[in-house]
Coordinates of C-alpha atoms and ligand atoms in Angstrom, one line a residue:
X1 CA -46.5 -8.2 -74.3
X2 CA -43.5 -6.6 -72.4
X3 CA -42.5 -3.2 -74.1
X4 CA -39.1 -1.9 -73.2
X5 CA -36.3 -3.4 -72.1
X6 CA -36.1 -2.0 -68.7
X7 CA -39.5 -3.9 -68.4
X8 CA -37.9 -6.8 -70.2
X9 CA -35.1 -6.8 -67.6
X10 CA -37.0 -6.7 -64.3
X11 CA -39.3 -9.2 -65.9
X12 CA -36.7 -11.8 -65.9
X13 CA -35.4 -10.7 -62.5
X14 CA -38.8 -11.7 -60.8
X15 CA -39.5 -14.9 -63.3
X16 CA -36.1 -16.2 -62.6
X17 CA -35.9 -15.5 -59.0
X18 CA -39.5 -17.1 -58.7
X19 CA -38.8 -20.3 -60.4
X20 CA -37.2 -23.3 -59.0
X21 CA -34.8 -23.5 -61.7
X22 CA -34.5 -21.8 -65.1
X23 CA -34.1 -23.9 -68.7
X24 CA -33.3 -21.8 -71.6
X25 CA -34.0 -22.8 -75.2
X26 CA -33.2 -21.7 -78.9
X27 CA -34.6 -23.2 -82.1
X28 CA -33.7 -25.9 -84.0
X29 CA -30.7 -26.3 -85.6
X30 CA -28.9 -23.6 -83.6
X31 CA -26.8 -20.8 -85.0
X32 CA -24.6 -18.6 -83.0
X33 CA -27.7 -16.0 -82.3
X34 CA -29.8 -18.6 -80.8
X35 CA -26.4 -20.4 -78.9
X36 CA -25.3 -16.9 -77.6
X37 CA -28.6 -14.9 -76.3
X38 CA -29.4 -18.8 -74.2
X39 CA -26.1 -18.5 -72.3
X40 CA -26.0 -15.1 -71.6
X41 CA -29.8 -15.8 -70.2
X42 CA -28.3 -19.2 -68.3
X43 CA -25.5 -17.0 -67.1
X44 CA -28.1 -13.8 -65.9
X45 CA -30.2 -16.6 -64.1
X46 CA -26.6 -17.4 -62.3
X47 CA -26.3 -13.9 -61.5
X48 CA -29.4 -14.1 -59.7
X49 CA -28.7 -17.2 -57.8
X50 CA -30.5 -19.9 -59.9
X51 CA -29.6 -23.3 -61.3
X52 CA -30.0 -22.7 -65.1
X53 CA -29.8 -25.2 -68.0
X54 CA -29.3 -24.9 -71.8
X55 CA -31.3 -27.2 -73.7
X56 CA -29.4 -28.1 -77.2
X57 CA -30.5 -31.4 -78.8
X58 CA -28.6 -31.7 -81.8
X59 CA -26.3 -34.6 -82.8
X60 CA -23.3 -32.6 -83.2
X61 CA -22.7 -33.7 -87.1
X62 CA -25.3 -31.3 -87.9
X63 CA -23.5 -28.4 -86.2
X64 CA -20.5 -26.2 -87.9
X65 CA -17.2 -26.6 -86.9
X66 CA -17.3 -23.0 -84.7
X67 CA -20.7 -23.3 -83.0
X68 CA -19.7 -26.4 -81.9
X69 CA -16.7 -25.1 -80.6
X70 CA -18.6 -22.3 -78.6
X71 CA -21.4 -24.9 -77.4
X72 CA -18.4 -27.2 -76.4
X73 CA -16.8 -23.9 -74.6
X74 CA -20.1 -23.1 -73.0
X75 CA -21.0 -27.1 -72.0
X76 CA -19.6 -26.9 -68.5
X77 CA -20.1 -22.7 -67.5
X78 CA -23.3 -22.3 -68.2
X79 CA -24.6 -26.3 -68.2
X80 CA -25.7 -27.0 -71.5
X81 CA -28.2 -30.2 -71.1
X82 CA -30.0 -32.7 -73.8
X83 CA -33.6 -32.9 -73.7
X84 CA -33.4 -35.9 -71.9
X85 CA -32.3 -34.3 -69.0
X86 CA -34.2 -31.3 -69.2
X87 CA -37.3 -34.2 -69.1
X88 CA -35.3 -35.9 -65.5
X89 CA -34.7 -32.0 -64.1
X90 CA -37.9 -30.0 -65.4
X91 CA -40.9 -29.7 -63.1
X92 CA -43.8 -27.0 -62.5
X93 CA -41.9 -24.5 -60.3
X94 CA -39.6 -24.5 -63.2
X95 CA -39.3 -21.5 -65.7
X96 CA -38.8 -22.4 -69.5
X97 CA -37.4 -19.4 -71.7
X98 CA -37.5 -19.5 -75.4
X99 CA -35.0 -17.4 -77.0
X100 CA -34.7 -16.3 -81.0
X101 CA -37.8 -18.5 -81.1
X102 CA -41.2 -18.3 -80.6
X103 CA -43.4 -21.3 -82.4
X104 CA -43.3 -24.6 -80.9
X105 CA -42.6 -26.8 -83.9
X106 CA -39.7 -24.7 -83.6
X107 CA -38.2 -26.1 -80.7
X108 CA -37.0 -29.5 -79.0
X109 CA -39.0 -29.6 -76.0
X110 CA -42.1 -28.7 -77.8
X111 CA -43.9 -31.6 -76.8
X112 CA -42.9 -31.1 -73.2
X113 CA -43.8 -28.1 -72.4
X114 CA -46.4 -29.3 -69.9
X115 CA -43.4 -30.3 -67.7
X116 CA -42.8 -26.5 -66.6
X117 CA -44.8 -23.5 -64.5
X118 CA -43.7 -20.4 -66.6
X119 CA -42.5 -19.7 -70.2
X120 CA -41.3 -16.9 -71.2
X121 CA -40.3 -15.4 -75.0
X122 CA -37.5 -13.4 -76.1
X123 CA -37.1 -13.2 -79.8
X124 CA -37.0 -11.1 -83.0
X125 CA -39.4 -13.5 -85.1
X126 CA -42.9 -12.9 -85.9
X127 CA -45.4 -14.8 -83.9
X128 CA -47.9 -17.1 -85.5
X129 CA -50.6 -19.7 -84.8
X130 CA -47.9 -22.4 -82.8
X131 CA -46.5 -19.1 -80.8
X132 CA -46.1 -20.9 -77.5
X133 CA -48.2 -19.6 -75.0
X134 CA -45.8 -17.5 -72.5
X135 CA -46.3 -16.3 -69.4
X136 CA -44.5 -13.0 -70.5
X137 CA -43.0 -12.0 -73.8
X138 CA -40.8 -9.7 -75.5
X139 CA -40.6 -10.1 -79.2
X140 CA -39.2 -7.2 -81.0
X141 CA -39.3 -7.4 -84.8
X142 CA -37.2 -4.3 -85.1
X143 CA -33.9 -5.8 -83.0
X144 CA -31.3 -7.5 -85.5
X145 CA -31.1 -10.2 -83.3
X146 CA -31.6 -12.1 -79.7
X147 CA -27.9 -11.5 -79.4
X148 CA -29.0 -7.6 -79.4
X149 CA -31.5 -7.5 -77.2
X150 CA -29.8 -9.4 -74.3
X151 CA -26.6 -7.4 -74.6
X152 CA -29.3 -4.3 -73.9
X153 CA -30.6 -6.5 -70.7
X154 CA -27.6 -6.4 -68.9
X155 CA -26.6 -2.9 -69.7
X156 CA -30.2 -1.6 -68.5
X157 CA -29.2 -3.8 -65.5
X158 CA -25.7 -2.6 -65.2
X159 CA -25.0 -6.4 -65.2
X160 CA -21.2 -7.2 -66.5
X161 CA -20.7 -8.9 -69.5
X162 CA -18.2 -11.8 -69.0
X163 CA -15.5 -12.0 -72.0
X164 CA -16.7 -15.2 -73.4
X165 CA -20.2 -14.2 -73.2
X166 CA -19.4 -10.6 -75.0
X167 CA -17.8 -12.5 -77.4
X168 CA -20.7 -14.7 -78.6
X169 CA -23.7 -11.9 -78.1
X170 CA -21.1 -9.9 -80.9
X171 CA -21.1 -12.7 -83.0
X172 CA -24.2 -12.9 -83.0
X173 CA -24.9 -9.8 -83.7
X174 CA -22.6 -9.7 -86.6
X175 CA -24.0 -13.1 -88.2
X176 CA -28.1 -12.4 -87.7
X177 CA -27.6 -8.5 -89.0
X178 CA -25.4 -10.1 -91.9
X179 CA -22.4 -7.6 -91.4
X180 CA -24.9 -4.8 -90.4
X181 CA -26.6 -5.0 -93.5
X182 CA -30.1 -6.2 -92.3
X183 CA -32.5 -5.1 -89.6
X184 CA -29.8 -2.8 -88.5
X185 CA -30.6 0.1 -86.1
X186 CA -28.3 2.4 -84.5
X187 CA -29.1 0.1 -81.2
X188 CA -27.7 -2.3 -83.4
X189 CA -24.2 -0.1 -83.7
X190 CA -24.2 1.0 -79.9
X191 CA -24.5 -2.6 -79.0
X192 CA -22.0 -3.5 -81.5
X193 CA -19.5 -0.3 -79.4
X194 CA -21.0 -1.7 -76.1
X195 CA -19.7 -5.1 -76.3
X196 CA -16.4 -4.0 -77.8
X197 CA -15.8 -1.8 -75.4
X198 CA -16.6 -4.5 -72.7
X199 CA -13.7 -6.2 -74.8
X200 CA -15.2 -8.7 -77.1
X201 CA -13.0 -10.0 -80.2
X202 CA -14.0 -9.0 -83.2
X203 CA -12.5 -11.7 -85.2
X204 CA -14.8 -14.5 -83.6
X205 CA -17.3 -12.7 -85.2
X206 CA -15.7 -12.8 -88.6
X207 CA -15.5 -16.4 -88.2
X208 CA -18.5 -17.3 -88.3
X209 CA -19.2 -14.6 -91.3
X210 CA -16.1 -16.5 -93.1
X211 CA -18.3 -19.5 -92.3
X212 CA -21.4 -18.2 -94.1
X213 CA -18.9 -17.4 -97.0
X214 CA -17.6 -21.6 -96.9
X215 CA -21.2 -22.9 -96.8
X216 CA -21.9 -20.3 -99.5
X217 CA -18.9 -21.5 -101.3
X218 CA -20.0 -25.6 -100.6
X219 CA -23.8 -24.8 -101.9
X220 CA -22.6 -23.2 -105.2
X221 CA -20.0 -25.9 -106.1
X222 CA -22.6 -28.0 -105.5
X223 CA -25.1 -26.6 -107.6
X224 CA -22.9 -26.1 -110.0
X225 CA -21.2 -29.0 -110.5
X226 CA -23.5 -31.6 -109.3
X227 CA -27.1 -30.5 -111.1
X228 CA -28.3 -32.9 -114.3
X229 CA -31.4 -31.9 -115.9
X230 CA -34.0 -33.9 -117.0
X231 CA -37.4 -33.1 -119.3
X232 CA -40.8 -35.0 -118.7
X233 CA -43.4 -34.7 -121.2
X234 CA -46.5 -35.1 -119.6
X235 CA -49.0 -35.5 -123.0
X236 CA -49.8 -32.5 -124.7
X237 CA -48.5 -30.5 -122.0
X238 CA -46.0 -28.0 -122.0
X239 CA -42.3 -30.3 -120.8
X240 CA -41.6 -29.9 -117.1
X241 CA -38.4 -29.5 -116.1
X242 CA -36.6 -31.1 -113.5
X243 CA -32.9 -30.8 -111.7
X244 CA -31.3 -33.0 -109.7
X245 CA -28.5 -32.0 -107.9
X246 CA -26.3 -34.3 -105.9
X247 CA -22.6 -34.3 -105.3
X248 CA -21.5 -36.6 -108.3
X249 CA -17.7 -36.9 -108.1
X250 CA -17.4 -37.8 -104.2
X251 CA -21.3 -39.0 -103.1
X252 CA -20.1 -39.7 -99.9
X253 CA -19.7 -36.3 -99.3
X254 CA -21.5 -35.3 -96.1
X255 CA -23.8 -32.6 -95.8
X256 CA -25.6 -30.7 -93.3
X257 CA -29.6 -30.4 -94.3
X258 CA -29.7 -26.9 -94.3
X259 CA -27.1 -27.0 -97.4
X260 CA -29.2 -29.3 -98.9
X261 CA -32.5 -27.1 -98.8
X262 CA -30.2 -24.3 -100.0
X263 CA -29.2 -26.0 -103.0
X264 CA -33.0 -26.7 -103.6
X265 CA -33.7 -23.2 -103.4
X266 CA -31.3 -22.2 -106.0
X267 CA -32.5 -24.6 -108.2
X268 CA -36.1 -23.5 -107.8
X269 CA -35.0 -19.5 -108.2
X270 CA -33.3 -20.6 -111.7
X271 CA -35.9 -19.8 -114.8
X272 CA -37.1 -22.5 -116.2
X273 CA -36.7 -25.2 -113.5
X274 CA -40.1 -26.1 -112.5
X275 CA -39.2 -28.6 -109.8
X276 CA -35.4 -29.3 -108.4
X277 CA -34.0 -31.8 -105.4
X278 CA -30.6 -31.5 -103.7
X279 CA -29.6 -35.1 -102.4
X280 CA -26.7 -35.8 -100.2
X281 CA -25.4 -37.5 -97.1
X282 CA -26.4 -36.3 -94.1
X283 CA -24.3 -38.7 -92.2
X284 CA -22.6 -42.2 -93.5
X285 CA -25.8 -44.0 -94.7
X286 CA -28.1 -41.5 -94.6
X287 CA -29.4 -39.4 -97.7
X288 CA -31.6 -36.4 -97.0
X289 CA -33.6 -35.1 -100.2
X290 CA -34.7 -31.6 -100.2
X291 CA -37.6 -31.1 -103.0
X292 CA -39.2 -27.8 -104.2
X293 CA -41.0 -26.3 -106.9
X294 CA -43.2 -23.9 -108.7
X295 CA -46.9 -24.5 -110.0
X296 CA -46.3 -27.6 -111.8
X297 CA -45.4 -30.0 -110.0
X298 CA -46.8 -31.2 -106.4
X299 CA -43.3 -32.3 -104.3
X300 CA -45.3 -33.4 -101.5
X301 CA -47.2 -36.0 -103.9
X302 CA -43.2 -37.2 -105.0
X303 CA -42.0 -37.1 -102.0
X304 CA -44.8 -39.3 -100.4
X305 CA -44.6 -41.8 -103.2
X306 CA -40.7 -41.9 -102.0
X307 CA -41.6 -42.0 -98.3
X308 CA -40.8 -38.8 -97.1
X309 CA -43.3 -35.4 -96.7
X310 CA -44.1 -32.1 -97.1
X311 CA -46.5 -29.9 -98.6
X312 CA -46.9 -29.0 -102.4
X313 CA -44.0 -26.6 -102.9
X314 CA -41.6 -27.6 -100.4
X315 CA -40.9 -31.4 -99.4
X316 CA -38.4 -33.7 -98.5
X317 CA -37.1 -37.1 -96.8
X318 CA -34.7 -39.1 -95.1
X319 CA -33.3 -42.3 -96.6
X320 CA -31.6 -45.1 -95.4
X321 CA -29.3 -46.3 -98.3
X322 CA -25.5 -46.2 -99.4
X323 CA -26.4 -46.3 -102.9
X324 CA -27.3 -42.8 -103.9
X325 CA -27.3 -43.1 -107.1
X326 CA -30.1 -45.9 -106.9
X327 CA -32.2 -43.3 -105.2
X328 CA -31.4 -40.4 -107.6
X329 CA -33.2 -42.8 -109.9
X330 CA -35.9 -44.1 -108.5
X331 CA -36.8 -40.3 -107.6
X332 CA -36.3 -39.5 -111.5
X333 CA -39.1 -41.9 -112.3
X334 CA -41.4 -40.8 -109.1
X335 CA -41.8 -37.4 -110.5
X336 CA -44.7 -38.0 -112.4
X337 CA -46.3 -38.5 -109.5
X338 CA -46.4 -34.9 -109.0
X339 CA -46.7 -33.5 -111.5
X340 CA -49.8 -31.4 -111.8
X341 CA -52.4 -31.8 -115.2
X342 CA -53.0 -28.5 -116.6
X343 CA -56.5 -28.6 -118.4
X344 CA -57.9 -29.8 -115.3
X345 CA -60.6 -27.5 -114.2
X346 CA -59.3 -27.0 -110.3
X347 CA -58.2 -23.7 -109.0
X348 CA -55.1 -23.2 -109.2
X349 CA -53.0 -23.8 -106.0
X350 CA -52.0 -21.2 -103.6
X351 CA -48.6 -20.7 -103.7
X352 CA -47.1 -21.9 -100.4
X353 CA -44.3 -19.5 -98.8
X354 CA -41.9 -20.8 -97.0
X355 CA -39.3 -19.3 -94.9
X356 CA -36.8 -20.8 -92.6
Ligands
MN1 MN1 -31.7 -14.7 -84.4

C-alpha cells in the first residue's frame, strides 16, 4: 500500500512511463468524482508522454444531463473509449488504473482484466474480498474524494492544472464532500483554495450540487405521489405491508435506476412498510423494479418468481414491457412468494447491508 502522496505521485510517474499505454477506469454508473480524477489521470499520463484512454461504458440515457456534458467535453482531449475498444487497444505492457473504485464487480472491464500487465488503485472506498489485485495502491479512507487526492498529485508534482480539468476535480470535490459536509479535512479546504486559485469556476460545481437537489426533488414527487399501499394477510400472522411506487400520472416517465433504488429506500426507511418497490422506465420499453425490505419479506424470493435477482433485502429486475401497470400487478400478487412464515423454527436472517 502506497502511503503519502509524494509516494503516490512518483508511483504513477514510473507505472505510466513503464507501460505501453495507460487505460484509466471509474465505477459504474459514473458521477463527476469518478469522471474527473480519470481525466486528470489520462491527462498526467499525457504529461508524461503516454497514449492514455478513459474507459466509460454507459449508454448515455443513464447519465445526467451535466456529466454528460463534461464526458462529451472530455471525449476528444483526453480520449474517452468504450470497452470495446479498450478490449481492441489493451495488451500486457499495458497499465490499467482504477480510480474512486476498487472491487471488480464495480467496474466494466472486470472481466478483462487479464488483458493488461499492471493495475493500479486510487480511491477513497474501503477494500473488500473483490478488491482487484493491484500492482500498487493508494486508497485513502480519510480523502473526501478521488477528485481530492489527484488535485494533491499534481501539486506534489508541481504539475499545472489545465482549466477544464481544475474545473471537474472542484466539482468533484464539491459533489463527493456534499458541500464540505462529509469526510471533509482541511486538505479538503486547501484543495478546494488550490484549484480556485488555479482558476476553476465555482458555479460548475454548484451545478452538479443543484443537480443532487433536481434528483432529490424527482425521488420525493415520486414517492409521494406515486406510492399505493397494499396489506397481505399471511394466516394468523401479523399483516405485511407492502408499497408500490410507480409514476402513476405519466408511466412513461423515464428514470435513471439509481432514482429508482432511491425511491425503494425511502419506502423501506418509512415505519411500518415491511417491503416497498419503485418501478419505472428506464428507457422506452424497459421497466426496472427496485425491491427492498425488512425481516419479513424475502425480495430476492419475489423478485426471482418475477425473473429478476438479488439477495433477501435488496432485489430487483429488468423488464421488457410497455404495460406497466400489468407488471405492477403481477408483482402485487408475487409477493407472497416472499414473504417469510414467522412460527417457523429457522434463525432468523441476518440482516443484509447494503451500500451503494
Ligand atoms: Mn468518489
Amino acid at each position: 500500500m502506497i502511503e503519502g502522496i509524494k509516494e503516490l505521485r512518483e508511483k504513477l510517474e514510473s507505472e505510466i512511463k513503464e507501460a505501453s499505454k495507460v487505460f484509466v477506469i471509474g465505477h459504474n454508473d459514473p458521477d463527476i468524482d469518478s469522471v474527473a480524477s480519470a481525466v486528470a489521470l489520462a491527462y498526467l499520463a499525457q504529461t508524461y508522454g503516454k497514449e492514455a484512454y478513459v474507459v466509460i461504458e454507459e449508454d448515455d440515457i443513464k447519465i445526467e444531463s451535466r456529466l454528460k456534458a463534461v464526458i462529451d467535453q472530455c471525449k476528444e482531449p483526453y480520449h474517452i473509449i468504450r470497452k470495446r475498444d479498450y478490449l481492441d487497444l489493451a495488451d500486457k505492457k499495458s497499465l490499467l488504473i482504477l480510480t474512486d473504485v476498487n472491487k471488480q464487480e464495480r467496474i466494466r472491464v472486470g472481466d478483462s482484466l487479464d488483458r493488461i500487465g499492471r493495475t493500479m488503485i486510487i480511491d477513497h472506498h474501503n477494500e473488500g474480498e473483490t478488491t482487484v489485485p493491484a500492482s500498487e495502491k493508494y486508497i485513502s479512507l480519510a480523502a473526501s474524494s478521488a477528485s481530492e487526492i489527484m488535485t494533491r498529485v499534481f501539486l506534489n508534482g508541481k504539475i499545472p492544472i489545465p482549466k477544464d480539468i481544475a474545473n471537474y476535480l472542484l466539482a468533484g470535490i464539491y459533489v463527493d464532500s456534499k458541500n464540505f459536509e462529509f469526510n471533509t479535512t482541511e486538505t479538503t479546504h486547501e484543495m478546494r483554495k488550490k484549484l480556485l486559485k488555479m482558476g476553476a469556476n465555482p458555479e460548475l460545481a454548484n451545478d452538479f450540487l443543484k443537480e443532487e437537489f433536481e434528483t432529490y426533488c424527482r425521488v420525493k414527487d415520486l414517492v409521494i405521489n406515486g406510492t399505493i399501499f397494499k396489506k397481505y394477510f399471511d394466516s394468523i400472522q401479523a399483516p405485511v405491508n407492502a408499497a408500490f411506487t410507480l409514476n402513476r400520472k405519466k408511466p412513461k416517465q423515464i428514470y435513471l435506476k439509481d432514482d429508482l433504488a432511491k425511491a425503494a429506500n425511502d419506502l423501506i426507511s418509512l415505519s411500518g412498510v415491511n417491503v416497498g418497490f419503485a418501478i419505472g422506465y428506464v428507457e422506452p420499453g424497459v421497466i426496472n423494479i427496485s425491491a427492498r425490505s425488512g425481516k419479513r419479506v424475502n425480495v430476492e424470493a419475489v423478485m426471482d418468481a418475477m425473473g429478476g435477482g438479488g439477495n433477501a433485502q435488496l432485489a430487483g429486475g429488468r423488464f421488457t414491457t410497455d404495460d406497466i401497470f400489468a407488471l405492477e400487478n403481477e408483482l402485487m400478487g408475487k409477493v407472497p412468494c416472499g414473504i417469510i412464515e414467522e412460527d417457523q423454527d429457522t434463525p432468523p436472517q441476518m440482516e443484509k447491508t447494503s451500500k451503494k
